[in-house]
């Protein structure tokens, strides 16, 4: 998959993190009843280790995480892992991180849910300190780093941090502390609103808003046959999806991350992604 995506000219490969798939039913289903989180989370490979392997099989394509729940990690350890991957890949890393949401994962990591917000701000600040010049030091409410040499440093002079968020408050936080935002794509209207919220907030803070990417995450099926009316947004046949992608480009979305596999398996999926790439030519 990685090598074919690079050959086709796709921009990035993405992994994600999920510590647990609880037996408890914790997500609302279509009928309103609670259900377990989806079966695809039953076996989730560690994202940065996976991307380190992929880095050795590829040369150009960028390597991103969507999303690592940063609060579940020690900031200095997470920063070193991203910097190591950036070194091994020749500077291709996109550090997609988020605050997390699952109570069971926070309990397992011995981190209180209430640390979200201010604690996440500190994780980002501490990681950026780790990537800066030695000696590195950081003093916050939740984390501290005594003045030390801390290496490796990333290849990139500024390793980009992309924040996963669907809420207006989260998108405003991303505009303040991150280098881009990564919302789930539920509809065209929702994505337009996300672009507006994020870029307006960034401009109000004096940042170059147009230079900060919006990366839409589409968790939908790709199919050989059109799905027609009622299809999920950014889902369906390559021709249907291509129309959605072109509208998002006009709306200011920079990147669409497809989190899907064709129902007929990997070979079918690669053929459909090749067709989609041909139909979406920028």
mmCIF file of C-alpha atoms in Angstrom, residues 66-67 97-99 101 163-174 181-187 190-191 193-195 197-198 214-218:
data_model
loop_
_atom_site.group_PDB
_atom_site.id
_atom_site.type_symbol
_atom_site.label_atom_id
_atom_site.label_comp_id
_atom_site.label_asym_id
_atom_site.label_seq_id
_atom_site.Cartn_x
_atom_site.Cartn_y
_atom_site.Cartn_z
ATOM 1 C CA UNK A 66 -3.933 10.828 12.686
ATOM 2 C CA UNK A 67 -4.081 10.835 15.613
ATOM 3 C CA UNK A 97 -1.716 14.635 17.814
ATOM 4 C CA UNK A 98 -4.911 15.079 19.799
ATOM 5 C CA UNK A 99 -6.242 15.233 23.326
ATOM 6 C CA UNK A 101 -11.485 11.071 24.580
ATOM 7 C CA UNK A 163 -4.096 18.901 15.922
ATOM 8 C CA UNK A 164 -7.054 16.565 15.564
ATOM 9 C CA UNK A 165 -10.271 18.294 16.557
ATOM 10 C CA UNK A 166 -13.914 18.494 15.507
ATOM 11 C CA UNK A 167 -15.098 21.197 17.919
ATOM 12 C CA UNK A 168 -14.908 24.958 17.447
ATOM 13 C CA UNK A 169 -12.984 25.305 20.704
ATOM 14 C CA UNK A 170 -10.476 22.684 19.581
ATOM 15 C CA UNK A 171 -10.031 24.329 16.204
ATOM 16 C CA UNK A 172 -9.376 27.663 17.894
ATOM 17 C CA UNK A 173 -6.825 25.915 20.124
ATOM 18 C CA UNK A 174 -5.172 24.463 17.019
ATOM 19 C CA UNK A 181 -5.945 21.104 12.048
ATOM 20 C CA UNK A 182 -7.269 17.612 11.244
ATOM 21 C CA UNK A 183 -11.064 17.374 11.642
ATOM 22 C CA UNK A 184 -13.225 14.418 10.655
ATOM 23 C CA UNK A 185 -15.162 15.160 7.473
ATOM 24 C CA UNK A 186 -18.866 14.600 8.077
ATOM 25 C CA UNK A 187 -20.248 16.965 5.425
ATOM 26 C CA UNK A 190 -19.118 21.158 8.311
ATOM 27 C CA UNK A 191 -15.733 21.233 6.580
ATOM 28 C CA UNK A 193 -17.198 25.837 8.797
ATOM 29 C CA UNK A 194 -14.034 24.189 10.142
ATOM 30 C CA UNK A 195 -11.867 26.000 7.593
ATOM 31 C CA UNK A 197 -13.212 28.811 12.256
ATOM 32 C CA UNK A 198 -9.581 27.698 12.132
ATOM 33 C CA UNK A 214 -6.605 21.937 7.005
ATOM 34 C CA UNK A 215 -6.507 18.152 6.635
ATOM 35 C CA UNK A 216 -9.910 16.449 6.301
ATOM 36 C CA UNK A 217 -10.185 12.882 7.634
ATOM 37 C CA UNK A 218 -12.701 10.728 5.728
#
